[in-house]
Coordinates of N, CA and C in Angstrom, one line a residue:
X117 N 0.7 -0.9 0.3 CA -0.1 0.3 -0.2 C 0.6 1.2 0.0
X118 N 0.7 1.9 -0.9 CA 0.7 3.1 -0.5 C 0.2 4.4 0.4
X119 N 1.4 5.2 1.5 CA 0.5 5.7 2.2 C 0.5 7.3 1.3
X120 N -0.2 7.8 1.2 CA -0.5 9.2 0.5 C -1.3 9.9 1.0
X121 N 0.2 10.8 1.7 CA 0.2 12.0 2.3 C 0.8 14.1 1.5
X122 N 0.0 14.5 2.8 CA 0.6 16.1 2.6 C 1.1 15.9 3.7
X123 N 1.4 17.1 3.8 CA 2.4 18.2 5.2 C 2.0 19.6 4.7
X124 N 2.1 19.7 6.1 CA 1.8 21.2 5.5 C 1.9 22.3 7.4
X125 N 2.0 23.5 7.0 CA 3.3 24.0 8.1 C 1.3 25.0 9.0
X126 N 0.7 24.9 9.9 CA 0.1 25.1 10.6 C 0.2 26.6 11.1
X127 N -0.3 27.8 10.6 CA -0.1 28.5 11.3 C -1.4 29.8 12.2
X128 N -2.4 29.1 12.2 CA -3.5 28.8 13.8 C -3.6 27.2 14.0
X129 N -2.5 26.8 15.1 CA -2.7 25.6 15.3 C -4.6 24.9 16.9
X130 N -4.0 26.5 16.9 CA -5.9 26.2 17.9 C -7.0 25.7 17.5
X131 N -7.0 26.8 16.7 CA -8.4 26.7 15.6 C -8.7 25.3 14.7
X132 N -7.3 24.8 14.2 CA -7.3 23.5 13.1 C -7.7 22.5 14.3
X133 N -6.9 22.4 15.5 CA -7.3 21.2 17.0 C -8.5 21.5 16.0
X134 N -9.1 23.0 16.8 CA -10.7 22.1 17.4 C -11.2 21.9 16.6
X135 N -10.6 22.2 15.0 CA -12.9 21.8 14.1 C -12.1 20.3 14.5
X136 N -10.5 19.7 14.3 CA -10.8 18.2 14.7 C -11.1 17.7 16.0
X137 N -10.7 17.8 16.6 CA -11.6 17.8 17.9 C -13.6 17.8 17.5
X138 N -13.9 17.4 16.4 CA -15.6 18.2 16.6 C -15.3 17.1 15.5
X139 N -13.9 15.9 14.2 CA -14.3 15.7 13.5 C -14.4 13.5 14.0
X140 N -13.4 14.6 15.2 CA -13.2 13.4 15.8 C -11.9 13.0 17.4
X141 N -12.3 11.7 18.5 CA -11.7 12.0 18.8 C -10.2 11.7 19.7
X142 N -9.4 12.8 19.5 CA -8.2 12.6 19.7 C -7.3 11.5 20.3
X143 N -6.5 11.2 20.0 CA -4.5 10.1 20.4 C -3.7 11.3 20.6
X144 N -3.0 11.8 21.9 CA -2.6 12.2 22.5 C -1.9 11.2 22.6
X145 N 0.3 11.5 22.0 CA 0.8 10.3 21.7 C 2.3 11.3 21.7
X146 N 3.9 10.6 22.2 CA 4.5 10.6 21.8 C 5.6 9.9 20.9
X147 N 6.1 10.0 19.7 CA 6.9 9.2 19.0 C 8.1 9.8 19.5
X148 N 9.2 8.1 19.6 CA 10.1 8.2 19.4 C 10.9 7.9 18.4
X149 N 11.2 8.4 17.2 CA 11.6 8.1 16.2 C 13.3 7.7 15.6
X150 N 13.6 6.8 15.6 CA 15.0 6.3 15.4 C 14.8 5.9 13.9
X151 N 16.0 6.6 12.7 CA 16.4 6.1 12.1 C 17.6 5.8 11.4
X152 N 17.3 4.8 10.6 CA 18.7 3.5 10.2 C 19.0 3.8 8.6
X153 N 19.9 4.0 9.3 CA 21.0 4.1 7.1 C 21.6 3.0 7.0
X154 N 22.2 2.4 5.7 CA 23.6 1.8 5.3 C 24.8 2.3 6.3
X155 N 25.4 2.1 5.9 CA 27.2 3.3 6.3 C 26.9 4.1 5.3
X156 N 27.1 3.7 4.1 CA 27.5 4.1 3.0 C 26.6 5.2 2.7
X157 N 25.5 5.5 3.0 CA 24.1 6.5 3.6 C 23.4 5.9 2.1
X158 N 22.9 4.9 1.3 CA 22.4 4.2 0.7 C 20.7 4.4 0.5
X159 N 20.4 4.3 1.7 CA 19.2 5.1 1.9 C 18.7 5.9 1.9
X160 N 19.1 7.0 2.1 CA 18.8 8.5 2.9 C 18.8 8.7 0.7
X161 N 20.0 8.0 -0.3 CA 20.1 8.9 -0.9 C 18.6 7.9 -2.1
X162 N 18.2 7.2 -2.2 CA 17.6 6.0 -2.7 C 16.0 6.6 -1.9
X163 N 15.9 8.1 -1.8 CA 15.2 8.6 -0.8 C 13.9 7.0 -0.1
X164 N 14.7 6.0 1.1 CA 14.1 5.3 1.2 C 14.2 5.5 3.4
X165 N 14.0 4.7 3.3 CA 13.1 4.9 5.4 C 12.9 3.7 6.5
X166 N 14.2 3.6 7.2 CA 14.1 2.2 7.7 C 14.2 2.9 9.6
X167 N 13.0 2.8 9.9 CA 12.5 3.6 11.6 C 11.8 2.3 12.6
X168 N 12.8 2.8 13.3 CA 12.3 1.9 14.5 C 11.6 2.9 15.7
X169 N 9.9 3.1 15.5 CA 9.2 4.4 16.6 C 8.5 3.6 17.8
X170 N 8.5 3.9 19.0 CA 8.5 3.8 20.2 C 7.3 4.8 20.5
X171 N 5.9 4.3 20.4 CA 4.8 5.7 20.8 C 4.4 4.4 22.0
X172 N 4.4 6.2 22.9 CA 4.0 6.6 24.2 C 2.8 6.8 24.4
X173 N 2.2 6.3 24.9 CA 0.3 6.9 24.4 C -0.6 6.3 26.2
X174 N -1.7 7.8 26.3 CA -2.2 6.7 27.1 C -3.3 5.3 26.8
X175 N -2.8 4.5 26.3 CA -2.9 3.1 26.5 C -2.2 2.1 26.2
X176 N -0.5 2.5 26.8 CA 0.0 2.7 26.8 C 1.4 2.6 26.2
X177 N 2.6 1.2 26.0 CA 4.1 1.7 24.8 C 3.5 0.8 24.1
X178 N 3.7 1.0 22.4 CA 4.2 0.1 21.7 C 5.0 0.6 20.8
X179 N 6.1 -0.4 20.3 CA 7.1 -0.4 19.0 C 6.7 -0.4 17.7
X180 N 7.0 0.0 16.4 CA 6.8 -0.7 15.2 C 7.8 -0.3 14.2
X181 N 8.0 -1.5 13.7 CA 9.0 -1.4 12.8 C 8.9 -0.7 11.8
X182 N 8.8 0.2 10.4 CA 8.7 0.9 9.2 C 10.1 0.6 8.3
X183 N 9.6 0.0 7.5 CA 10.5 0.6 6.1 C 10.0 1.4 4.9
X184 N 10.4 2.7 4.6 CA 9.1 3.1 3.8 C 10.4 3.4 2.2
X185 N 9.8 2.5 1.5 CA 10.2 2.7 0.0 C 10.4 4.5 -0.9
X186 N 10.7 4.1 -1.8 CA 10.9 5.8 -2.9 C 9.8 6.4 -3.0
X187 N 9.5 7.8 -3.2 CA 8.3 8.3 -3.1 C 8.0 7.8 -5.0
X188 N 6.7 8.0 -4.5 CA 6.0 7.1 -6.3 C 5.1 8.4 -6.7
X189 N 5.0 8.9 -6.1 CA 4.5 11.1 -5.9 C 5.5 12.2 -5.6
X190 N 6.4 12.1 -7.1 CA 7.3 13.3 -6.5 C 6.5 14.6 -6.0
X191 N 5.5 15.4 -6.1 CA 4.8 16.6 -6.0 C 4.3 15.4 -3.9
X192 N 4.1 15.4 -3.5 CA 3.5 14.9 -1.5 C 4.8 13.8 -1.6
X193 N 5.6 13.4 -2.4 CA 6.3 13.0 -1.6 C 5.9 11.4 -1.1
X194 N 4.5 10.9 -1.1 CA 3.9 10.4 -0.8 C 4.8 8.5 -1.1
X195 N 5.0 7.9 -0.1 CA 5.5 6.5 -0.3 C 4.8 4.7 -0.3
X196 N 5.9 3.9 -0.6 CA 4.8 2.8 -0.2 C 5.2 2.2 1.5
X197 N 4.4 2.5 2.1 CA 5.2 1.5 3.2 C 5.2 0.4 4.1
X198 N 5.5 -0.2 4.3 CA 5.5 -1.5 5.1 C 5.5 -1.3 6.4
X199 N 5.6 -1.8 8.0 CA 5.0 -1.8 8.7 C 4.8 -3.0 9.5
X200 N 5.2 -3.5 10.7 CA 4.9 -4.3 11.6 C 5.2 -3.6 13.3
X201 N 4.2 -4.3 14.0 CA 4.8 -4.6 15.7 C 6.0 -5.1 15.8
X202 N 6.5 -4.3 16.7 CA 7.7 -5.1 17.2 C 7.8 -4.7 19.1
X203 N 6.9 -6.5 19.7 CA 7.2 -6.6 21.3 C 8.6 -5.9 21.9
X204 N 10.0 -5.7 21.5 CA 11.2 -5.4 21.9 C 11.7 -4.4 21.3
X205 N 11.8 -2.9 21.6 CA 12.3 -2.5 21.3 C 13.4 -2.4 20.7
X206 N 14.1 -2.6 22.3 CA 15.5 -2.4 21.8 C 16.6 -3.7 21.0
X207 N 15.9 -5.0 21.2 CA 16.0 -5.8 20.9 C 15.7 -5.6 18.6
X208 N 15.0 -4.3 18.4 CA 14.8 -4.2 16.7 C 15.9 -3.9 16.1
X209 N 16.2 -2.4 17.7 CA 17.8 -1.8 17.2 C 18.5 -2.9 17.1
X210 N 19.0 -3.7 18.7 CA 19.8 -4.7 18.7 C 20.4 -5.4 17.0
X211 N 18.5 -5.7 16.2 CA 18.8 -6.4 15.2 C 19.1 -5.5 14.1
X212 N 18.8 -4.7 14.1 CA 19.2 -2.9 13.3 C 20.8 -2.9 13.3
X213 N 21.2 -3.1 14.1 CA 22.9 -2.6 13.9 C 23.2 -3.7 14.0
X214 N 22.8 -5.0 14.7 CA 23.7 -6.1 14.2 C 23.6 -6.8 12.4
X215 N 22.7 -6.3 12.0 CA 22.9 -6.1 10.4 C 23.1 -4.7 9.7
X216 N 24.3 -4.3 10.3 CA 25.6 -3.1 9.6 C 24.6 -2.0 9.8
X217 N 23.7 -1.7 10.0 CA 22.9 -0.5 9.9 C 23.5 0.4 10.8
X218 N 23.4 2.0 10.5 CA 23.6 3.0 11.9 C 22.2 4.3 11.8
X219 N 22.6 4.8 13.2 CA 21.7 5.5 13.5 C 21.9 7.0 12.8
X220 N 20.6 7.0 12.0 CA 20.6 8.1 11.0 C 20.7 9.4 12.1
X221 N 19.1 9.5 12.8 CA 19.3 10.1 13.7 C 17.9 9.7 14.7
X222 N 17.5 11.3 16.0 CA 17.0 9.5 16.7 C 16.2 11.5 17.4
X223 N 14.6 11.3 17.5 CA 14.0 12.4 18.0 C 12.5 12.5 18.4
X224 N 11.6 12.9 19.1 CA 10.2 13.2 19.9 C 9.8 13.8 19.2
X225 N 8.7 13.2 18.6 CA 7.6 14.2 17.9 C 6.1 13.7 19.1
X226 N 5.6 15.8 19.1 CA 5.0 15.2 19.7 C 3.1 15.2 19.1
X227 N 2.5 14.4 19.6 CA 1.4 13.8 17.7 C 0.4 14.0 18.7
X228 N -0.7 14.9 18.2 CA -2.5 14.2 18.5 C -2.8 13.8 17.6
X229 N -3.5 13.0 17.4 CA -3.6 11.8 15.9 C -5.8 11.8 15.8
X230 N -6.4 11.6 15.5 CA -7.2 12.3 14.6 C -7.6 11.0 13.9
X231 N -8.6 9.9 13.4 CA -8.8 9.1 12.9 C -9.8 9.3 12.5
X232 N -10.4 9.6 10.6 CA -12.2 9.9 10.9 C -11.9 9.7 9.3
X233 N -13.4 9.4 9.1 CA -13.1 9.1 7.5 C -13.8 10.5 6.6
X234 N -13.8 10.5 5.6 CA -14.2 12.5 4.9 C -13.9 12.1 2.9
X235 N -14.3 11.9 2.1 CA -14.7 11.6 1.0 C -14.3 10.4 0.5
X236 N -15.1 9.8 1.3 CA -14.9 8.0 1.1 C -13.9 7.3 2.1
X237 N -12.7 8.1 2.5 CA -11.4 7.4 2.4 C -11.4 7.1 4.2
X238 N -10.9 6.3 4.9 CA -10.4 6.2 5.9 C -9.5 7.2 6.4
X239 N -9.0 8.5 7.1 CA -7.6 9.2 7.2 C -7.5 9.4 8.2
X240 N -6.8 9.8 8.2 CA -5.8 10.4 9.4 C -4.8 11.4 10.1
X241 N -5.7 12.3 10.6 CA -5.0 14.1 10.4 C -3.7 13.4 11.5
X242 N -2.8 14.0 11.5 CA -2.1 14.5 13.0 C -1.6 15.7 13.0
X243 N -1.8 16.4 14.1 CA -1.1 17.6 14.2 C 0.2 17.4 14.6
X244 N 1.2 18.2 14.6 CA 2.8 17.8 15.1 C 4.4 18.2 15.6
X245 N 4.4 18.7 16.8 CA 5.4 19.6 18.1 C 6.0 18.6 17.3
X246 N 7.6 19.0 16.7 CA 9.1 18.3 17.0 C 9.4 19.5 18.2
X247 N 10.2 19.0 19.4 CA 11.2 20.2 20.3 C 12.2 21.2 19.4
X248 N 12.8 20.4 18.9 CA 13.7 20.7 18.2 C 13.1 21.9 16.7
X249 N 12.5 22.0 15.9 CA 11.4 22.5 15.7 C 10.9 23.8 15.6
X250 N 10.5 24.4 14.9 CA 9.3 26.3 15.2 C 8.4 25.2 14.5
X251 N 7.0 25.5 14.9 CA 6.2 25.9 14.2 C 5.6 24.5 14.3
X252 N 3.8 24.4 14.2 CA 3.1 22.8 14.2 C 3.1 23.1 13.0
X253 N 2.9 21.2 12.0 CA 2.4 20.0 11.3 C 1.7 19.9 11.1
X254 N 0.9 19.5 9.4 CA -0.1 19.3 9.9 C 0.3 18.0 9.2
X255 N -0.3 17.0 8.8 CA -0.2 15.4 8.3 C -1.6 14.7 8.0
X256 N -1.9 14.3 6.9 CA -3.4 14.1 6.6 C -2.9 13.0 5.7
X257 N -3.0 12.0 6.2 CA -2.3 10.5 5.2 C -4.0 9.1 5.1
X258 N -3.7 8.2 3.5 CA -4.6 7.6 3.6 C -3.6 6.9 3.3
X259 N -3.8 5.2 2.8 CA -3.6 4.1 2.6 C -4.2 3.6 1.7
X260 N -3.5 3.4 0.0 CA -4.2 3.0 -1.6 C -3.3 2.5 -2.1
X261 N -3.8 1.9 -3.0 CA -2.9 1.6 -4.3 C -2.4 2.1 -4.6
X262 N -1.9 2.1 -5.8 CA -0.7 3.7 -6.8 C -1.4 4.0 -7.3
X263 N -2.2 3.0 -8.2 CA -2.8 3.6 -9.2 C -3.7 5.1 -8.5
X264 N -4.1 4.9 -6.4 CA -5.7 5.5 -6.2 C -4.8 7.1 -5.6
X265 N -3.4 7.3 -6.1 CA -2.5 8.2 -5.6 C -3.2 9.6 -5.6
X266 N -3.4 9.9 -7.0 CA -3.8 10.9 -7.1 C -5.1 11.4 -6.4
X267 N -6.2 10.8 -6.9 CA -7.1 11.3 -6.4 C -7.6 11.7 -5.0
X268 N -6.5 10.2 -4.8 CA -6.3 10.0 -2.9 C -5.5 11.7 -2.0
X269 N -4.7 12.1 -2.8 CA -4.2 13.5 -2.5 C -5.1 14.5 -3.0
X270 N -5.4 14.7 -4.0 CA -7.1 15.2 -3.8 C -7.9 15.7 -2.9
X271 N -8.1 14.1 -2.1 CA -9.3 14.4 -0.7 C -8.8 14.4 0.2
X272 N -7.1 14.4 0.1 CA -6.8 15.4 1.3 C -6.8 16.7 1.6
X273 N -5.8 17.7 0.6 CA -5.9 19.1 -0.2 C -7.9 18.8 -0.2
X274 N -8.7 18.7 -0.2 CA -10.2 18.8 -0.1 C -9.6 19.2 1.7
X275 N -9.8 18.1 2.5 CA -9.9 18.2 3.7 C -8.7 18.9 4.3
X276 N -7.4 19.5 4.0 CA -7.2 20.6 4.3 C -7.5 21.5 3.8
X277 N -8.2 21.9 3.1 CA -9.3 23.5 2.5 C -10.5 23.8 3.8
X278 N -10.7 21.5 3.9 CA -12.0 22.3 5.0 C -11.3 23.3 6.3
X279 N -10.0 22.6 6.4 CA -9.4 23.2 7.7 C -8.2 24.4 7.8
X280 N -9.0 24.9 7.1 CA -8.4 26.0 6.6 C -6.6 26.3 6.4
X281 N -6.1 25.2 5.9 CA -5.1 24.9 5.0 C -4.4 25.1 3.6
X282 N -4.1 26.0 3.5 CA -4.0 26.2 1.2 C -3.3 25.4 1.0
X283 N -2.9 25.4 -0.7 CA -1.7 25.2 -1.0 C -0.6 26.0 -0.7
X284 N -0.7 26.7 -0.4 CA 1.3 27.0 0.3 C 1.6 27.3 1.3
X285 N 0.4 26.4 2.4 CA 1.4 26.0 3.5 C 2.0 24.5 3.1
X286 N 1.2 24.4 2.3 CA 1.9 22.4 2.2 C 3.8 22.8 1.7
X287 N 4.1 21.5 2.8 CA 5.9 22.1 2.7 C 6.1 20.3 2.6
X288 N 7.4 20.1 1.6 CA 8.0 18.5 2.4 C 9.6 18.4 2.5
X289 N 9.4 19.7 3.0 CA 10.3 19.5 4.4 C 10.3 18.3 6.0
X290 N 11.1 17.7 5.1 CA 11.0 16.5 6.3 C 11.8 16.9 8.7
X291 N 11.6 16.1 8.6 CA 11.9 16.2 9.9 C 12.9 15.8 10.1
X292 N 13.3 14.8 10.0 CA 14.4 13.9 9.8 C 15.1 15.4 9.7
X293 N 15.1 15.7 8.0 CA 15.9 17.2 8.2 C 15.9 18.8 8.8
X294 N 15.4 18.5 9.0 CA 15.2 20.3 10.3 C 15.5 19.8 11.2
X295 N 16.0 18.7 12.0 CA 16.7 18.2 13.3 C 17.6 18.1 13.2
X296 N 18.0 17.3 12.1 CA 19.6 17.3 11.8 C 20.3 18.7 11.4
X297 N 19.1 19.8 10.4 CA 20.0 21.1 10.5 C 20.0 22.0 11.6
X298 N 19.6 21.4 12.7 CA 19.2 22.5 14.5 C 20.6 22.2 14.5
X299 N 20.9 20.5 14.7 CA 22.1 20.2 15.6 C 22.7 20.6 14.8
X300 N 23.6 21.3 13.3 CA 24.6 21.6 13.1 C 24.8 22.9 13.6

């Protein structure tokens, strides 16, 4: 499946949060993301991602291992995504290191997640704050087959417009890149 996704900078986060609160029950979570690469940096160069994410929320803690392939849509950066639950985060990190991967970067994301249906699609909207980056971001995504990516992105744009987010607010800036730049 492809994660059709758009990300935007949010200039009125409180207003967007109120609108999302009206659409769905919020799930407040803190993500601890660790990205890995090969020693030669070939995953990053190919636009691929390998991540261990530990999620802390009201329902407890869970960890997922994710691989994202190269983008299938240049404008949005939407990528194929493969994800699975991991029982032991420390062991997942040890396995990746044992396979020769190196930690690229690790950081925290503070998220307000909203699951809802819009335009006939199951969507996830996430308001994101990364302590090391200024501002608030909104990610809206849905999982689709590759052939459905353009239509799904149109539906996501419609949701963003309903929330007062315009095309001028969209960004392809990555959290990994922004955090890395801040740490330099």
